[in-house]
GROMACS .gro file of C-alpha atoms in nm:
model
  338
    1MET     CA    1   7.975   4.129  18.308
    2TRP     CA    2   8.230   4.272  18.066
    3VAL     CA    3   8.300   3.918  17.938
    4SER     CA    4   7.935   3.884  17.831
    5TRP     CA    5   7.952   4.215  17.648
    6LEU     CA    6   8.276   4.111  17.478
    7MET     CA    7   8.125   3.781  17.362
    8MET     CA    8   7.821   3.963  17.225
    9LEU     CA    9   8.038   4.211  17.035
   10LEU     CA   10   8.248   3.930  16.888
   11SER     CA   11   7.933   3.753  16.772
   12LEU     CA   12   7.828   4.066  16.585
   13TRP     CA   13   8.169   4.124  16.429
   14PRO     CA   14   8.171   4.031  16.057
   15VAL     CA   15   8.369   3.714  15.986
   16ALA     CA   16   8.545   3.679  15.651
   17SER     CA   17   8.439   3.366  15.467
   18SER     CA   18   8.708   3.115  15.376
   19ASP     CA   19   8.736   2.936  15.042
   20ALA     CA   20   8.931   2.653  15.203
   21LYS     CA   21   8.764   2.338  15.329
   22PRO     CA   22   8.637   2.393  15.687
   23GLY     CA   23   8.906   2.319  15.942
   24CYS     CA   24   9.187   2.346  15.685
   25GLN     CA   25   9.460   2.605  15.648
   26GLU     CA   26   9.361   2.876  15.404
   27LYS     CA   27   9.701   3.011  15.299
   28CYS     CA   28  10.053   2.902  15.221
   29GLY     CA   29  10.260   3.216  15.264
   30ASN     CA   30  10.076   3.489  15.072
   31VAL     CA   31   9.893   3.249  14.839
   32SER     CA   32   9.530   3.158  14.915
   33VAL     CA   33   9.452   2.789  14.865
   34PRO     CA   34   9.081   2.747  14.782
   35TYR     CA   35   8.910   2.408  14.781
   36PRO     CA   36   8.924   2.173  14.581
   37PHE     CA   37   9.296   2.238  14.648
   38GLY     CA   38   9.435   2.171  14.993
   39ILE     CA   39   9.760   2.169  15.188
   40LEU     CA   40   9.917   2.001  15.494
   41GLU     CA   41   9.653   1.727  15.523
   42PRO     CA   42   9.542   1.514  15.222
   43SER     CA   43   9.181   1.531  15.349
   44CYS     CA   44   9.188   1.909  15.290
   45ALA     CA   45   9.197   1.851  14.912
   46MET     CA   46   8.929   1.696  14.691
   47ASN     CA   47   9.170   1.419  14.591
   48LYS     CA   48   9.541   1.349  14.553
   49HIS     CA   49   9.566   1.556  14.235
   50PHE     CA   50   9.467   1.874  14.420
   51PHE     CA   51   9.687   1.817  14.725
   52LEU     CA   52   9.970   2.072  14.710
   53ASN     CA   53  10.301   2.097  14.887
   54CYS     CA   54  10.347   2.394  15.125
   55THR     CA   55  10.710   2.390  15.227
   56SER     CA   56  11.010   2.607  15.297
   57ASN     CA   57  11.354   2.601  15.453
   58ASP     CA   58  11.248   2.926  15.619
   59GLU     CA   59  10.922   2.891  15.816
   60SER     CA   60  10.853   3.264  15.779
   61HIS     CA   61  10.844   3.232  15.399
   62PRO     CA   62  10.665   2.909  15.303
   63GLU     CA   63  10.631   2.828  14.932
   64LEU     CA   64  10.338   2.661  14.758
   65LEU     CA   65  10.448   2.405  14.501
   66PHE     CA   66  10.287   2.209  14.219
   67GLY     CA   67  10.547   1.940  14.167
   68ASN     CA   68  10.864   2.151  14.169
   69MET     CA   69  10.695   2.461  14.026
   70PRO     CA   70  10.612   2.750  14.265
   71ILE     CA   71  10.248   2.868  14.257
   72SER     CA   72  10.175   3.241  14.288
   73ASP     CA   73   9.796   3.238  14.243
   74ILE     CA   74   9.496   3.002  14.232
   75SER     CA   75   9.154   3.099  14.095
   76GLU     CA   76   8.857   2.869  14.149
   77LEU     CA   77   8.646   3.118  13.950
   78GLU     CA   78   8.857   3.098  13.632
   79GLY     CA   79   8.975   2.742  13.691
   80THR     CA   80   9.343   2.835  13.671
   81PHE     CA   81   9.659   2.856  13.875
   82THR     CA   82   9.981   3.038  13.792
   83VAL     CA   83  10.327   2.884  13.823
   84GLY     CA   84  10.677   3.020  13.767
   85ILE     CA   85  10.878   2.836  13.500
   86HIS     CA   86  11.234   2.922  13.404
   87ALA     CA   87  11.340   3.035  13.059
   88ALA     CA   88  11.582   2.840  12.845
   89PHE     CA   89  11.890   3.046  12.751
   90ASN     CA   90  12.230   3.033  12.589
   91CYS     CA   91  12.508   3.294  12.598
   92TYR     CA   92  12.833   3.345  12.408
   93ASP     CA   93  13.128   3.581  12.423
   94LYS     CA   94  13.231   3.803  12.133
   95LYS     CA   95  13.450   3.523  11.995
   96GLY     CA   96  13.149   3.292  11.969
   97ILE     CA   97  13.249   3.070  12.262
   98GLU     CA   98  12.962   2.954  12.483
   99THR     CA   99  12.983   3.106  12.831
  100ASN     CA  100  12.655   3.010  12.995
  101SER     CA  101  12.375   2.780  12.889
  102SER     CA  102  12.055   2.617  13.004
  103SER     CA  103  11.920   2.571  12.656
  104ARG     CA  104  11.658   2.305  12.728
  105TRP     CA  105  11.356   2.320  12.957
  106ARG     CA  106  11.045   2.113  13.003
  107ILE     CA  107  10.700   2.125  13.162
  108THR     CA  108  10.504   1.816  13.258
  109LEU     CA  109  10.172   1.820  13.446
  110GLY     CA  110  10.136   1.450  13.525
  111SER     CA  111   9.816   1.246  13.517
  112GLY     CA  112   9.587   1.493  13.696
  113PRO     CA  113   9.308   1.701  13.534
  114PHE     CA  114   9.545   1.981  13.437
  115MET     CA  115   9.647   2.132  13.104
  116ILE     CA  116   9.861   2.421  12.981
  117SER     CA  117   9.631   2.712  12.893
  118ASN     CA  118   9.642   2.788  12.522
  119THR     CA  119   9.434   3.105  12.559
  120ARG     CA  120   9.651   3.264  12.830
  121ASN     CA  121  10.004   3.153  12.736
  122ILE     CA  122  10.228   3.223  12.440
  123PHE     CA  123  10.570   3.085  12.348
  124THR     CA  124  10.830   3.360  12.308
  125ALA     CA  125  11.193   3.381  12.195
  126ILE     CA  126  11.427   3.679  12.242
  127GLY     CA  127  11.750   3.739  12.050
  128CYS     CA  128  11.910   3.840  11.722
  129ASP     CA  129  12.057   3.498  11.634
  130THR     CA  130  11.801   3.276  11.800
  131SER     CA  131  11.607   2.970  11.691
  132ALA     CA  132  11.368   2.824  11.950
  133ARG     CA  133  11.181   2.496  11.916
  134VAL     CA  134  10.882   2.385  12.123
  135ILE     CA  135  10.723   2.037  12.117
  136ASN     CA  136  10.513   1.821  12.347
  137PHE     CA  137  10.632   1.487  12.482
  138GLU     CA  138  10.380   1.293  12.274
  139PHE     CA  139  10.511   1.451  11.950
  140THR     CA  140  10.162   1.560  11.842
  141TYR     CA  141  10.261   1.929  11.831
  142GLY     CA  142  10.572   2.118  11.736
  143ALA     CA  143  10.671   2.469  11.625
  144THR     CA  144  10.982   2.675  11.562
  145CYS     CA  145  11.020   3.043  11.646
  146LEU     CA  146  11.297   3.229  11.462
  147SER     CA  147  11.421   3.568  11.586
  148LEU     CA  148  11.686   3.752  11.384
  149CYS     CA  149  11.816   4.109  11.356
  150THR     CA  150  12.129   4.291  11.238
  151GLU     CA  151  12.098   4.598  11.460
  152TYR     CA  152  11.973   4.679  11.808
  153VAL     CA  153  11.596   4.656  11.850
  154GLU     CA  154  11.415   4.823  12.140
  155MET     CA  155  11.193   4.567  12.314
  156SER     CA  156  10.861   4.747  12.352
  157ASP     CA  157  10.535   4.635  12.509
  158ALA     CA  158  10.346   4.841  12.250
  159ASN     CA  159  10.491   4.658  11.950
  160PRO     CA  160  10.418   4.291  11.883
  161CYS     CA  161  10.700   4.041  11.837
  162SER     CA  162  10.742   4.021  11.461
  163GLY     CA  163  11.060   3.816  11.427
  164SER     CA  164  11.306   4.102  11.460
  165GLY     CA  165  11.463   4.061  11.804
  166CYS     CA  166  11.158   3.879  11.928
  167CYS     CA  167  10.919   3.615  11.796
  168GLN     CA  168  10.610   3.441  11.933
  169THR     CA  169  10.394   3.142  11.850
  170SER     CA  170  10.072   3.011  12.000
  171ILE     CA  171  10.018   2.664  12.145
  172PRO     CA  172   9.717   2.435  12.090
  173LYS     CA  173   9.465   2.350  12.362
  174GLY     CA  174   9.482   2.042  12.577
  175LEU     CA  175   9.861   2.005  12.612
  176LYS     CA  176   9.987   1.841  12.931
  177SER     CA  177  10.357   1.869  12.852
  178LEU     CA  178  10.602   2.091  12.666
  179ARG     CA  179  10.973   2.104  12.614
  180TYR     CA  180  11.159   2.382  12.444
  181SER     CA  181  11.516   2.432  12.332
  182LEU     CA  182  11.742   2.700  12.186
  183SER     CA  183  12.000   2.704  11.911
  184THR     CA  184  12.197   2.971  11.725
  185TYR     CA  185  12.332   3.003  11.373
  186TYR     CA  186  12.645   3.215  11.426
  187ASN     CA  187  12.694   3.204  11.806
  188TYR     CA  188  12.590   3.572  11.820
  189THR     CA  189  12.923   3.681  11.664
  190ASN     CA  190  12.748   3.901  11.407
  191VAL     CA  191  12.554   4.090  11.676
  192SER     CA  192  12.797   4.067  11.968
  193ASP     CA  193  12.808   4.444  12.025
  194PHE     CA  194  12.451   4.445  12.161
  195ASN     CA  195  12.329   4.084  12.193
  196LEU     CA  196  12.515   3.788  12.341
  197CYS     CA  197  12.229   3.581  12.485
  198GLY     CA  198  11.908   3.426  12.359
  199PHE     CA  199  11.604   3.327  12.565
  200ALA     CA  200  11.300   3.107  12.507
  201PHE     CA  201  11.005   3.071  12.744
  202LEU     CA  202  10.633   3.018  12.781
  203ALA     CA  203  10.453   3.311  12.945
  204ASP     CA  204  10.113   3.443  13.046
  205LYS     CA  205  10.006   3.710  12.796
  206ARG     CA  206   9.851   3.923  13.072
  207SER     CA  207  10.167   3.957  13.279
  208LEU     CA  208  10.437   3.933  13.010
  209LYS     CA  209  10.632   4.255  12.955
  210ILE     CA  210  10.859   4.233  12.655
  211SER     CA  211  11.038   4.544  12.784
  212ASP     CA  212  11.174   4.328  13.068
  213TRP     CA  213  11.367   4.124  12.809
  214PRO     CA  214  11.604   4.370  12.632
  215LEU     CA  215  11.860   4.232  12.389
  216SER     CA  216  12.133   4.323  12.638
  217ARG     CA  217  11.983   4.098  12.906
  218THR     CA  218  12.192   3.822  13.062
  219PRO     CA  219  12.076   3.536  13.291
  220LYS     CA  220  11.999   3.650  13.647
  221ASP     CA  221  12.105   3.364  13.873
  222GLY     CA  222  11.796   3.150  13.825
  223LYS     CA  223  11.554   3.443  13.833
  224ASP     CA  224  11.469   3.423  13.464
  225ALA     CA  225  11.126   3.277  13.529
  226ALA     CA  226  10.797   3.369  13.365
  227ASP     CA  227  10.439   3.324  13.483
  228VAL     CA  228  10.266   3.032  13.312
  229VAL     CA  229   9.892   2.967  13.351
  230ILE     CA  230   9.768   2.612  13.407
  231GLU     CA  231   9.400   2.528  13.358
  232TRP     CA  232   9.226   2.269  13.574
  233VAL     CA  233   8.896   2.084  13.575
  234VAL     CA  234   8.742   1.863  13.844
  235GLU     CA  235   8.770   1.550  13.631
  236ASN     CA  236   8.750   1.454  13.266
  237LYS     CA  237   8.378   1.379  13.256
  238THR     CA  238   8.075   1.541  13.100
  239CYS     CA  239   7.823   1.717  13.324
  240GLU     CA  240   7.574   1.437  13.260
  241GLN     CA  241   7.826   1.173  13.368
  242ALA     CA  242   7.925   1.374  13.675
  243LYS     CA  243   7.566   1.433  13.793
  244ALA     CA  244   7.484   1.065  13.752
  245ASN     CA  245   7.728   0.983  14.035
  246THR     CA  246   7.586   1.200  14.315
  247SER     CA  247   7.840   1.081  14.575
  248ALA     CA  248   8.132   1.206  14.362
  249TYR     CA  249   7.964   1.512  14.207
  250ALA     CA  250   8.184   1.812  14.289
  251CYS     CA  251   7.939   2.104  14.279
  252GLY     CA  252   7.791   2.224  14.608
  253ALA     CA  253   7.462   2.395  14.693
  254ASN     CA  254   7.339   2.672  14.459
  255ALA     CA  255   7.607   2.577  14.205
  256ASP     CA  256   7.601   2.396  13.874
  257CYS     CA  257   7.826   2.209  13.636
  258THR     CA  258   7.990   2.412  13.357
  259TYR     CA  259   8.231   2.342  13.073
  260PRO     CA  260   8.565   2.521  13.023
  261GLU     CA  261   8.666   2.672  12.690
  262SER     CA  262   8.900   2.382  12.631
  263GLY     CA  263   8.598   2.150  12.614
  264GLN     CA  264   8.766   1.892  12.836
  265GLY     CA  265   8.613   1.791  13.168
  266TYR     CA  266   8.387   2.004  13.387
  267ARG     CA  267   8.403   2.276  13.650
  268CYS     CA  268   8.152   2.427  13.892
  269SER     CA  269   8.015   2.781  13.908
  270CYS     CA  270   7.770   2.963  14.134
  271ASN     CA  271   7.418   3.010  14.005
  272ASP     CA  272   7.304   3.365  13.921
  273GLY     CA  273   7.245   3.566  14.236
  274PHE     CA  274   7.486   3.358  14.447
  275GLU     CA  275   7.855   3.387  14.529
  276GLY     CA  276   8.126   3.191  14.706
  277ASN     CA  277   8.322   2.872  14.643
  278PRO     CA  278   8.103   2.638  14.434
  279TYR     CA  279   8.315   2.334  14.527
  280LEU     CA  280   8.246   2.346  14.900
  281LYS     CA  281   7.962   2.131  15.033
  282GLU     CA  282   7.768   2.434  15.157
  283GLY     CA  283   7.825   2.581  14.814
  284CYS     CA  284   7.740   2.936  14.715
  285GLN     CA  285   7.560   3.185  14.937
  286ASP     CA  286   7.300   3.443  14.844
  287LYS     CA  287   7.455   3.762  14.708
  288ASP     CA  288   7.302   4.084  14.843
  289GLU     CA  289   7.279   4.286  14.522
  290CYS     CA  290   7.157   4.586  14.722
  291LYS     CA  291   7.498   4.618  14.888
  292VAL     CA  292   7.730   4.577  14.591
  293GLU     CA  293   7.985   4.854  14.624
  294GLY     CA  294   7.995   5.101  14.338
  295LYS     CA  295   7.680   4.962  14.175
  296LYS     CA  296   7.331   5.107  14.176
  297PRO     CA  297   7.099   4.807  14.128
  298CYS     CA  298   6.778   5.012  14.101
  299GLN     CA  299   6.710   5.270  13.837
  300GLU     CA  300   6.450   5.408  14.076
  301GLY     CA  301   6.293   5.313  14.408
  302THR     CA  302   6.415   5.107  14.703
  303CYS     CA  303   6.626   4.794  14.668
  304GLU     CA  304   6.509   4.481  14.850
  305ASN     CA  305   6.724   4.169  14.853
  306THR     CA  306   6.564   3.829  14.785
  307ILE     CA  307   6.720   3.480  14.775
  308GLY     CA  308   6.911   3.465  14.449
  309ASN     CA  309   6.775   3.795  14.325
  310TYR     CA  310   6.648   4.138  14.430
  311LYS     CA  311   6.351   4.371  14.383
  312CYS     CA  312   6.325   4.743  14.328
  313ARG     CA  313   6.009   4.881  14.491
  314CYS     CA  314   5.880   5.197  14.329
  315PRO     CA  315   5.811   5.506  14.543
  316ILE     CA  316   5.457   5.550  14.676
  317GLY     CA  317   5.229   5.665  14.398
  318LYS     CA  318   5.440   5.505  14.122
  319TYR     CA  319   5.430   5.158  13.970
  320GLY     CA  320   5.631   4.925  13.753
  321ASP     CA  321   5.976   4.769  13.781
  322GLY     CA  322   6.221   4.995  13.959
  323LYS     CA  323   6.511   4.808  13.797
  324ILE     CA  324   6.433   4.984  13.470
  325GLY     CA  325   6.227   5.279  13.595
  326CYS     CA  326   5.888   5.352  13.754
  327LYS     CA  327   5.581   5.510  13.601
  328GLY     CA  328   5.346   5.768  13.748
  329VAL     CA  329   5.401   6.100  13.924
  330GLY     CA  330   5.427   5.977  14.283
  331ILE     CA  331   5.306   6.175  14.583
  332ILE     CA  332   5.335   6.552  14.557
  333THR     CA  333   5.366   6.725  14.890
  334ILE     CA  334   5.238   7.082  14.901
  335ILE     CA  335   5.362   7.303  15.180
  336SER     CA  336   5.160   7.620  15.228
  337GLY     CA  337   5.311   7.922  15.394
  338ASN     CA  338   5.147   8.179  15.618
   0.00000   0.00000   0.00000
């Protein structure tokens, strides 16, 4: 008897929806892996480009990798994922002799539908005798960032990098590769009392804290990595081209084709009034606007959910649209005393 009650209770218990393909593992360590990405089995990803490596020497701490770059976050809503990429650096002693250097670094995204986000990332150099160069492999883009100073500069998140102790330059959209390198004019001998190392790196503007990169900083055993945001699309086709091939069209039910800011390829997004993973076959589910936490959907009246929308029914005696307010005086109840 108690088994029947237990089964009934379990059937009523709310089940969290998964953004992974049905039957596929949802997480690698602490990182959620939403479809079109997949791990462990190639069939769990939309195609080979979205199949990621979940591996570790320690089974209790698996790591999600894109190539050899660790992934810390994937967003199917924004069409991005975040990877950790090391900074280039060079260090000298007070006599100007190089003591530690990894002055060249590169990023390559391969042939998949991925690109380095130009809106989220910025190229940054730290140092008082530092020249940093950044180019792409195809030699269609290049820039130099020069950071100089003659006295100690406090690295502050409130002040922009202006070229004194820190400099920054933007990157164009659509890049699939970058390589950056460092050089110095006087081997830091003129500023050796407070600055012996220079750094150059690409970083996500949202997470970058310049205060974490003081002029006194030295390399930290391979831990000098910054978050870099990679944009992705389903494939490099227009929405019209994608919809023409229904068997390969990536958007599920109650979802539609959209274009990213980069203007390259297409993504999918839920239609208004729906939520979920737009890339799954079952697509997006109806959103109950009446139960959105912290939001009052009706200006007045009672909220009633509908498929893809909601209604606000005015109180008895009033009329109009309760979303913006009802008209009339309603029912007035008079209570007479003895």
